[in-house]
Amino acid sequence: MNWERRLYLTAHPLAYPLLRGVARRGPAVRVPGVGVVVNDASLAREVLMDGERFRKDGPGSPGELWTPVLGPSVLLNMEGDAHRALRRRLADLFTPSYAGELCARVLAEPLERLSGRLASGASVDLVDASRVLAGAVIGEVIGLETRSEAAFRDLFAQGERIVSMISLRTRRLSPAQVGRARAVLDPLGDIAAKAYAAGDESTVMGRMRALGLSADEARGAAGAFFLTGTETVATLLPRLIALLADSGRLDDVAADPGGLLGRAVDEAMRATTPTPVMLRSVARPATVGGIAVRPGDRVLIATHNCCRAYGPFDLDRPHPPELRRLWFGAGPHFCIGYPLAMAEIRLVARTLLAAAPLEITGRSAARRVLIPTYRTLTVRSTREPAPGPARGSTNGEVAA
């Protein structure tokens, strides 16, 4: 069985066959209890670009899901003038240059240790390594003071516990689920608020203050970045390496990362679709793929179906305009953390590719997760081991 399909079936054994079955019914399909499901990239982009008729702050939208947890003023639950105003203030938060500098600084030591382990010929679990690395970056974003490997793992696990409460059919969190999410996010919000109050503009929270965000807005933004950014990066990296290895193209990209890595990351994101679905609430009467929708109806953009319509992973596949980075959204809600995610992914991927040729020595799929992923994916470099003792921990983990 194709490993990407196995990951989806293990994570969503019932919902995934339904999602793929709906894809065969046409560009848009009304599914009782779910809403109008969009399976076509062009149609999905039309919905995402129309913030007047399709919104993130109505019934069945991300706003209904996350406002009880994050508060009313975060980008993922806002629309209209308030959203545009906050978006403008955040526009310079993650510039490509700042994102690159942040990742290079935060990941320098753990990536050096990862390189050392690979150079020694040891097997490394890329799932564990990616979680530590993603935790290090998001810890920097929210102002986490404890810079240990254990703290980074714990940070990732906390986010995973919240996100795992969501299924493809979830419309809102129960009061008990909201309580569990707040129990995780409130202490992290306190950490972010402390970093905001310090006002150090070399930090992300300090930059938010300098950009004119209020303390509550900065705290909410930190929570949103924590929830939406950590798993996206951590799940993509092992799948990227697995896709390159399984397709026989890993050595090609390793030989020419400057020319091929960007294309490989985009194609891996299309094939894996780190945001499998996106939600919108209908605010005005409209038509979606020939289906009439009314205010209060729910539109579920099956991003995975939109992307997978173009076939399996193929490094040489061109992406048509309507597909371009659809997994990060489109229009007014295109992911503001995109530069940070890409900087992290490219930096870690270059480190891994520098150790090529790589051999996958073991893997298994993760259960009870929202974003399909590997539970473990161990690799080792088949290069002649470097002389001298191995650097890093003896169990193949990344030290921070």
Short mmCIF file of C-alpha atoms in Angstrom, two decimals:
data_model
loop_
_atom_site.label_atom_id
_atom_site.label_comp_id
_atom_site.label_asym_id
_atom_site.label_seq_id
_atom_site.Cartn_x
_atom_site.Cartn_y
_atom_site.Cartn_z
CA MET A 1 0.00 0.00 0.00
CA ASN A 2 1.18 3.55 -0.75
CA TRP A 3 2.55 4.99 2.50
CA GLU A 4 0.76 8.33 2.17
CA ARG A 5 -2.57 6.55 1.81
CA ARG A 6 -1.66 4.37 4.79
CA LEU A 7 -1.00 7.46 6.92
CA TYR A 8 -4.44 8.88 6.10
CA LEU A 9 -6.25 5.60 6.67
CA THR A 10 -4.51 5.06 9.99
CA ALA A 11 -5.35 8.56 11.19
CA HIS A 12 -8.92 8.59 9.82
CA PRO A 13 -10.03 5.03 9.04
CA LEU A 14 -13.67 6.02 8.50
CA ALA A 15 -13.52 9.68 7.49
CA TYR A 16 -10.77 9.32 4.89
CA PRO A 17 -12.59 6.80 2.64
CA LEU A 18 -15.67 9.06 2.89
CA LEU A 19 -13.60 12.12 1.95
CA ARG A 20 -12.08 10.38 -1.06
CA GLY A 21 -15.46 8.96 -2.06
CA VAL A 22 -16.94 12.45 -2.07
CA ALA A 23 -14.15 13.55 -4.42
CA ARG A 24 -15.58 11.26 -7.09
CA ARG A 25 -18.99 12.96 -6.90
CA GLY A 26 -17.92 16.21 -8.55
CA PRO A 27 -16.38 19.64 -7.86
CA ALA A 28 -18.89 20.36 -5.07
CA VAL A 29 -21.15 17.97 -3.17
CA ARG A 30 -23.64 18.55 -0.37
CA VAL A 31 -23.02 15.98 2.37
CA PRO A 32 -25.65 15.74 5.15
CA GLY A 33 -24.20 16.60 8.53
CA VAL A 34 -21.00 17.99 7.01
CA GLY A 35 -21.97 20.76 4.58
CA VAL A 36 -21.07 21.55 0.99
CA VAL A 37 -17.74 19.85 0.25
CA VAL A 38 -15.50 21.50 -2.36
CA ASN A 39 -13.18 19.12 -4.24
CA ASP A 40 -11.86 21.39 -7.01
CA ALA A 41 -8.87 23.73 -6.65
CA SER A 42 -10.30 26.52 -8.82
CA LEU A 43 -13.60 26.46 -6.94
CA ALA A 44 -11.77 26.32 -3.60
CA ARG A 45 -9.75 29.39 -4.51
CA GLU A 46 -12.92 31.27 -5.48
CA VAL A 47 -14.43 30.55 -2.06
CA LEU A 48 -11.25 31.49 -0.20
CA MET A 49 -10.90 34.75 -2.09
CA ASP A 50 -14.49 35.84 -1.34
CA GLY A 51 -14.45 37.03 2.26
CA GLU A 52 -17.82 38.75 1.93
CA ARG A 53 -19.92 35.67 1.25
CA PHE A 54 -17.71 32.98 2.82
CA ARG A 55 -16.38 33.86 6.26
CA LYS A 56 -14.34 32.44 9.11
CA ASP A 57 -16.50 33.91 11.88
CA GLY A 58 -19.93 32.33 11.40
CA PRO A 59 -21.69 29.04 12.30
CA GLY A 60 -19.55 26.00 11.51
CA SER A 61 -16.49 28.16 10.77
CA PRO A 62 -13.04 28.14 12.42
CA GLY A 63 -14.22 31.08 14.50
CA GLU A 64 -16.94 29.03 16.15
CA LEU A 65 -14.36 26.36 16.86
CA TRP A 66 -11.50 28.47 18.25
CA THR A 67 -12.94 31.70 19.66
CA PRO A 68 -13.85 30.04 23.00
CA VAL A 69 -10.22 28.97 23.30
CA LEU A 70 -8.22 31.84 21.81
CA GLY A 71 -10.50 34.82 22.28
CA PRO A 72 -12.18 37.03 19.66
CA SER A 73 -9.19 38.81 18.14
CA VAL A 74 -6.97 36.34 16.28
CA LEU A 75 -6.67 36.25 12.51
CA LEU A 76 -8.19 32.80 12.09
CA ASN A 77 -11.59 33.90 13.47
CA MET A 78 -11.87 37.44 12.09
CA GLU A 79 -13.23 39.08 8.95
CA GLY A 80 -13.83 42.53 7.50
CA ASP A 81 -12.21 45.77 8.66
CA ALA A 82 -11.00 44.36 11.99
CA HIS A 83 -9.24 41.50 10.22
CA ARG A 84 -7.65 43.79 7.65
CA ALA A 85 -6.41 46.15 10.35
CA LEU A 86 -4.80 43.37 12.40
CA ARG A 87 -3.37 41.76 9.29
CA ARG A 88 -1.72 45.06 8.28
CA ARG A 89 -0.10 45.39 11.70
CA LEU A 90 1.24 41.84 11.48
CA ALA A 91 2.43 42.13 7.89
CA ASP A 92 6.06 42.79 8.88
CA LEU A 93 6.20 40.22 11.70
CA PHE A 94 7.62 37.29 9.73
CA THR A 95 9.50 38.82 6.83
CA PRO A 96 11.56 36.23 4.94
CA SER A 97 14.81 37.74 6.24
CA TYR A 98 13.67 37.80 9.88
CA ALA A 99 12.21 34.27 9.64
CA GLY A 100 15.46 32.99 8.17
CA GLU A 101 17.57 34.66 10.85
CA LEU A 102 15.31 33.36 13.64
CA CYS A 103 15.44 29.76 12.42
CA ALA A 104 19.18 29.86 11.78
CA ARG A 105 19.81 31.13 15.31
CA VAL A 106 17.38 28.86 17.16
CA LEU A 107 18.16 25.69 15.22
CA ALA A 108 21.94 26.03 14.90
CA GLU A 109 22.82 23.80 17.85
CA PRO A 110 20.16 21.08 17.41
CA LEU A 111 20.90 20.84 13.68
CA GLU A 112 24.61 20.50 14.39
CA ARG A 113 23.85 17.61 16.72
CA LEU A 114 21.51 16.06 14.15
CA SER A 115 24.26 16.28 11.52
CA GLY A 116 26.66 14.64 13.94
CA ARG A 117 24.35 11.72 14.58
CA LEU A 118 23.79 11.17 10.87
CA ALA A 119 27.50 11.50 10.09
CA SER A 120 28.25 8.81 12.67
CA GLY A 121 26.00 6.35 10.81
CA ALA A 122 23.43 6.15 13.64
CA SER A 123 19.72 5.76 12.93
CA VAL A 124 17.71 8.89 13.70
CA ASP A 125 13.96 9.08 14.21
CA LEU A 126 12.92 12.03 12.04
CA VAL A 127 9.53 12.25 13.74
CA ASP A 128 11.09 12.86 17.13
CA ALA A 129 13.73 15.15 15.64
CA SER A 130 11.13 17.22 13.79
CA ARG A 131 9.04 17.63 16.93
CA VAL A 132 12.02 18.89 18.89
CA LEU A 133 12.99 21.30 16.12
CA ALA A 134 9.44 22.60 15.63
CA GLY A 135 9.10 22.95 19.40
CA ALA A 136 12.31 24.99 19.50
CA VAL A 137 11.02 27.46 16.92
CA ILE A 138 7.55 27.88 18.38
CA GLY A 139 9.10 28.14 21.85
CA GLU A 140 11.11 31.09 20.55
CA VAL A 141 7.96 32.65 19.07
CA ILE A 142 6.00 32.59 22.33
CA GLY A 143 8.98 33.45 24.54
CA LEU A 144 9.57 30.11 26.25
CA GLU A 145 12.45 30.49 28.68
CA THR A 146 13.23 26.81 29.21
CA ARG A 147 15.36 25.81 26.22
CA SER A 148 15.64 22.05 26.77
CA GLU A 149 14.84 19.12 24.52
CA ALA A 150 12.31 17.88 27.06
CA ALA A 151 10.56 21.27 27.09
CA PHE A 152 10.32 21.29 23.30
CA ARG A 153 8.86 17.78 23.23
CA ASP A 154 6.37 18.71 25.92
CA LEU A 155 5.38 21.85 24.01
CA PHE A 156 4.69 19.82 20.88
CA ALA A 157 2.75 17.20 22.82
CA GLN A 158 0.54 19.87 24.38
CA GLY A 159 -0.39 21.24 20.97
CA GLU A 160 -0.99 17.76 19.63
CA ARG A 161 -3.41 17.03 22.48
CA ILE A 162 -5.50 20.07 21.57
CA VAL A 163 -5.52 19.49 17.82
CA SER A 164 -6.35 15.79 18.25
CA MET A 165 -9.70 16.80 19.75
CA ILE A 166 -10.75 17.95 16.27
CA SER A 167 -12.17 15.58 13.65
CA LEU A 168 -13.28 16.24 10.08
CA ARG A 169 -16.86 16.57 11.36
CA THR A 170 -16.20 18.78 14.41
CA ARG A 171 -18.20 22.03 14.43
CA ARG A 172 -17.40 23.23 17.94
CA LEU A 173 -15.57 22.10 21.04
CA SER A 174 -17.54 20.90 24.04
CA PRO A 175 -17.20 22.84 27.31
CA ALA A 176 -14.95 20.06 28.63
CA GLN A 177 -12.75 20.25 25.54
CA VAL A 178 -12.57 24.04 25.79
CA GLY A 179 -11.48 23.61 29.41
CA ARG A 180 -8.73 21.18 28.45
CA ALA A 181 -7.51 23.45 25.67
CA ARG A 182 -7.49 26.51 27.94
CA ALA A 183 -5.56 24.56 30.57
CA VAL A 184 -2.79 24.20 27.99
CA LEU A 185 -3.00 27.60 26.31
CA ASP A 186 -3.48 29.89 29.30
CA PRO A 187 -0.03 29.16 30.82
CA LEU A 188 1.55 29.59 27.38
CA GLY A 189 -0.35 32.85 27.03
CA ASP A 190 1.13 33.98 30.34
CA ILE A 191 4.62 33.24 28.99
CA ALA A 192 3.86 35.18 25.82
CA ALA A 193 2.44 38.10 27.83
CA LYS A 194 5.62 38.26 29.90
CA ALA A 195 7.75 38.41 26.76
CA TYR A 196 5.43 41.08 25.34
CA ALA A 197 5.74 43.18 28.50
CA ALA A 198 9.54 42.98 28.34
CA GLY A 199 9.35 44.72 24.97
CA ASP A 200 12.59 43.30 23.56
CA GLU A 201 12.19 43.90 19.83
CA SER A 202 14.62 41.09 19.02
CA THR A 203 11.87 38.68 20.17
CA VAL A 204 8.66 37.88 18.30
CA MET A 205 6.45 39.07 21.14
CA GLY A 206 8.47 42.27 21.44
CA ARG A 207 8.08 42.81 17.69
CA MET A 208 4.31 42.45 18.07
CA ARG A 209 4.33 45.18 20.69
CA ALA A 210 6.42 47.43 18.45
CA LEU A 211 4.01 46.78 15.57
CA GLY A 212 1.17 48.17 17.67
CA LEU A 213 -0.63 45.03 18.83
CA SER A 214 -2.31 45.15 22.21
CA ALA A 215 -1.30 42.65 24.88
CA ASP A 216 -4.48 40.63 24.28
CA GLU A 217 -3.97 40.62 20.52
CA ALA A 218 -0.36 39.49 20.87
CA ARG A 219 -1.35 36.80 23.34
CA GLY A 220 -4.05 35.52 21.00
CA ALA A 221 -1.70 35.58 18.02
CA ALA A 222 0.88 33.56 19.95
CA GLY A 223 -1.77 30.93 20.73
CA ALA A 224 -2.84 30.79 17.10
CA PHE A 225 0.75 30.39 15.88
CA PHE A 226 1.26 27.63 18.44
CA LEU A 227 -1.83 25.70 17.30
CA THR A 228 -1.46 26.12 13.57
CA GLY A 229 2.28 26.13 12.98
CA THR A 230 3.89 23.44 15.06
CA GLU A 231 2.27 20.30 13.65
CA THR A 232 2.33 21.57 10.05
CA VAL A 233 6.12 21.72 10.01
CA ALA A 234 6.77 18.69 12.21
CA THR A 235 4.54 16.37 10.19
CA LEU A 236 5.79 17.58 6.80
CA LEU A 237 9.50 16.99 7.29
CA PRO A 238 9.45 13.19 7.75
CA ARG A 239 6.90 12.84 4.95
CA LEU A 240 9.05 14.96 2.63
CA ILE A 241 12.07 12.72 3.14
CA ALA A 242 9.92 9.58 2.80
CA LEU A 243 8.35 10.81 -0.45
CA LEU A 244 11.73 11.66 -1.93
CA ALA A 245 13.16 8.29 -0.89
CA ASP A 246 10.15 6.28 -2.08
CA SER A 247 10.12 8.07 -5.45
CA GLY A 248 13.85 7.57 -5.94
CA ARG A 249 14.50 11.32 -6.12
CA LEU A 250 16.19 11.98 -2.79
CA ASP A 251 19.71 11.81 -4.22
CA ASP A 252 18.72 14.13 -7.09
CA VAL A 253 17.51 16.81 -4.68
CA ALA A 254 20.52 16.28 -2.40
CA ALA A 255 22.81 16.87 -5.37
CA ASP A 256 21.06 20.11 -6.32
CA PRO A 257 19.19 21.55 -3.33
CA GLY A 258 19.44 25.08 -4.69
CA GLY A 259 17.59 24.11 -7.84
CA LEU A 260 15.25 21.35 -6.65
CA LEU A 261 14.51 21.74 -2.92
CA GLY A 262 11.90 24.49 -3.30
CA ARG A 263 10.06 22.46 -5.92
CA ALA A 264 10.33 19.32 -3.78
CA VAL A 265 8.84 21.08 -0.73
CA ASP A 266 5.92 22.49 -2.74
CA GLU A 267 5.19 19.12 -4.34
CA ALA A 268 5.46 17.31 -1.00
CA MET A 269 3.00 19.79 0.51
CA ARG A 270 0.62 19.20 -2.39
CA ALA A 271 0.85 15.43 -1.96
CA THR A 272 0.61 15.44 1.84
CA THR A 273 -1.71 18.48 2.18
CA PRO A 274 -0.82 19.55 5.74
CA THR A 275 -4.19 21.33 5.96
CA PRO A 276 -6.54 18.54 4.75
CA VAL A 277 -9.69 20.67 5.07
CA MET A 278 -10.62 24.34 5.48
CA LEU A 279 -13.92 25.68 6.77
CA ARG A 280 -16.06 28.65 5.83
CA SER A 281 -19.50 29.83 6.93
CA VAL A 282 -21.88 31.24 4.32
CA ALA A 283 -22.80 34.87 5.11
CA ARG A 284 -24.81 35.71 1.99
CA PRO A 285 -26.79 33.62 -0.53
CA ALA A 286 -24.40 32.20 -3.10
CA THR A 287 -23.74 29.31 -5.43
CA VAL A 288 -20.86 26.92 -4.92
CA GLY A 289 -20.19 24.70 -7.92
CA GLY A 290 -23.85 24.92 -8.94
CA ILE A 291 -25.14 24.23 -5.40
CA ALA A 292 -27.20 27.00 -3.82
CA VAL A 293 -26.10 27.87 -0.28
CA ARG A 294 -27.78 30.08 2.32
CA PRO A 295 -26.49 32.12 5.29
CA GLY A 296 -25.45 29.76 8.05
CA ASP A 297 -24.56 26.90 5.70
CA ARG A 298 -21.13 25.39 6.08
CA VAL A 299 -18.61 25.01 3.26
CA LEU A 300 -15.87 22.44 3.79
CA ILE A 301 -12.99 22.87 1.36
CA ALA A 302 -11.46 19.41 0.99
CA THR A 303 -7.96 20.72 0.34
CA HIS A 304 -6.66 17.17 0.18
CA ASN A 305 -9.09 16.26 -2.62
CA CYS A 306 -8.26 19.49 -4.48
CA CYS A 307 -4.55 18.72 -4.34
CA ARG A 308 -4.67 14.97 -4.90
CA ALA A 309 -6.71 15.47 -8.08
CA TYR A 310 -3.39 16.19 -9.77
CA GLY A 311 -2.00 12.74 -9.03
CA PRO A 312 0.65 11.20 -6.76
CA PHE A 313 3.92 12.82 -5.76
CA ASP A 314 5.94 13.77 -8.85
CA LEU A 315 8.94 16.08 -8.52
CA ASP A 316 8.57 17.11 -12.18
CA ARG A 317 4.88 18.04 -11.91
CA PRO A 318 4.12 21.73 -12.64
CA HIS A 319 1.57 23.40 -10.39
CA PRO A 320 -1.19 25.31 -12.21
CA PRO A 321 -2.07 28.80 -10.94
CA GLU A 322 -5.25 27.70 -9.16
CA LEU A 323 -3.28 25.17 -7.10
CA ARG A 324 -0.43 27.45 -6.06
CA ARG A 325 0.18 26.86 -2.33
CA LEU A 326 -3.52 26.26 -1.75
CA TRP A 327 -2.63 24.31 1.43
CA PHE A 328 -1.64 27.66 2.99
CA GLY A 329 -4.96 29.23 2.02
CA ALA A 330 -5.62 32.08 -0.40
CA GLY A 331 -6.68 35.69 -0.39
CA PRO A 332 -7.08 37.66 2.85
CA HIS A 333 -6.45 34.58 5.02
CA PHE A 334 -3.30 33.28 3.33
CA CYS A 335 -1.12 31.95 6.17
CA ILE A 336 0.83 34.82 7.72
CA GLY A 337 3.34 32.33 9.16
CA TYR A 338 4.24 31.00 5.69
CA PRO A 339 7.74 32.59 5.63
CA LEU A 340 8.57 31.11 9.05
CA ALA A 341 7.33 27.64 8.11
CA MET A 342 9.26 27.64 4.85
CA ALA A 343 12.45 28.92 6.48
CA GLU A 344 12.31 26.12 9.04
CA ILE A 345 11.46 23.40 6.53
CA ARG A 346 14.20 24.39 4.10
CA LEU A 347 16.87 24.72 6.79
CA VAL A 348 16.11 21.30 8.30
CA ALA A 349 15.72 19.65 4.89
CA ARG A 350 19.10 20.97 3.76
CA THR A 351 20.69 19.48 6.88
CA LEU A 352 19.13 16.10 6.16
CA LEU A 353 19.98 16.16 2.47
CA ALA A 354 23.60 17.01 3.29
CA ALA A 355 23.83 13.55 4.90
CA ALA A 356 22.55 11.75 1.78
CA PRO A 357 22.41 9.05 0.68
CA LEU A 358 19.82 8.24 3.34
CA GLU A 359 18.20 4.88 3.98
CA ILE A 360 14.84 4.45 5.70
CA THR A 361 15.36 1.76 8.33
CA GLY A 362 11.86 1.69 9.84
CA ARG A 363 8.52 3.47 9.89
CA SER A 364 5.01 3.26 11.29
CA ALA A 365 1.85 5.34 10.97
CA ALA A 366 0.38 7.45 13.78
CA ARG A 367 -3.14 6.88 15.13
CA ARG A 368 -5.61 9.37 16.68
CA VAL A 369 -4.10 12.46 15.04
CA LEU A 370 -5.78 15.18 12.98
CA ILE A 371 -2.94 15.68 10.52
CA PRO A 372 -1.84 12.26 9.21
CA THR A 373 1.76 11.60 10.07
CA TYR A 374 4.33 8.96 10.88
CA ARG A 375 4.57 7.68 14.43
CA THR A 376 8.20 6.87 13.72
CA LEU A 377 10.42 7.24 10.65
CA THR A 378 14.00 6.21 11.22
CA VAL A 379 16.74 6.95 8.72
CA ARG A 380 20.49 6.56 8.59
CA SER A 381 23.16 7.86 6.28
CA THR A 382 24.87 5.20 4.19
CA ARG A 383 27.94 7.33 3.77
CA GLU A 384 31.15 6.07 5.31
CA PRO A 385 30.87 7.16 8.99
CA ALA A 386 33.03 10.09 10.01
CA PRO A 387 35.98 9.11 12.25
CA GLY A 388 35.83 9.79 15.98
CA PRO A 389 33.05 9.48 18.57
CA ALA A 390 29.48 10.32 17.60
CA ARG A 391 28.13 13.65 18.73
CA GLY A 392 24.75 13.97 20.36
CA SER A 393 22.78 11.59 22.53
CA THR A 394 23.20 7.84 22.32
CA ASN A 395 19.56 7.11 21.49
CA GLY A 396 19.45 8.96 18.17
CA GLU A 397 17.44 11.90 19.45
CA VAL A 398 18.21 15.52 18.72
CA ALA A 399 19.69 17.40 21.63
CA ALA A 400 18.68 21.03 21.98
#
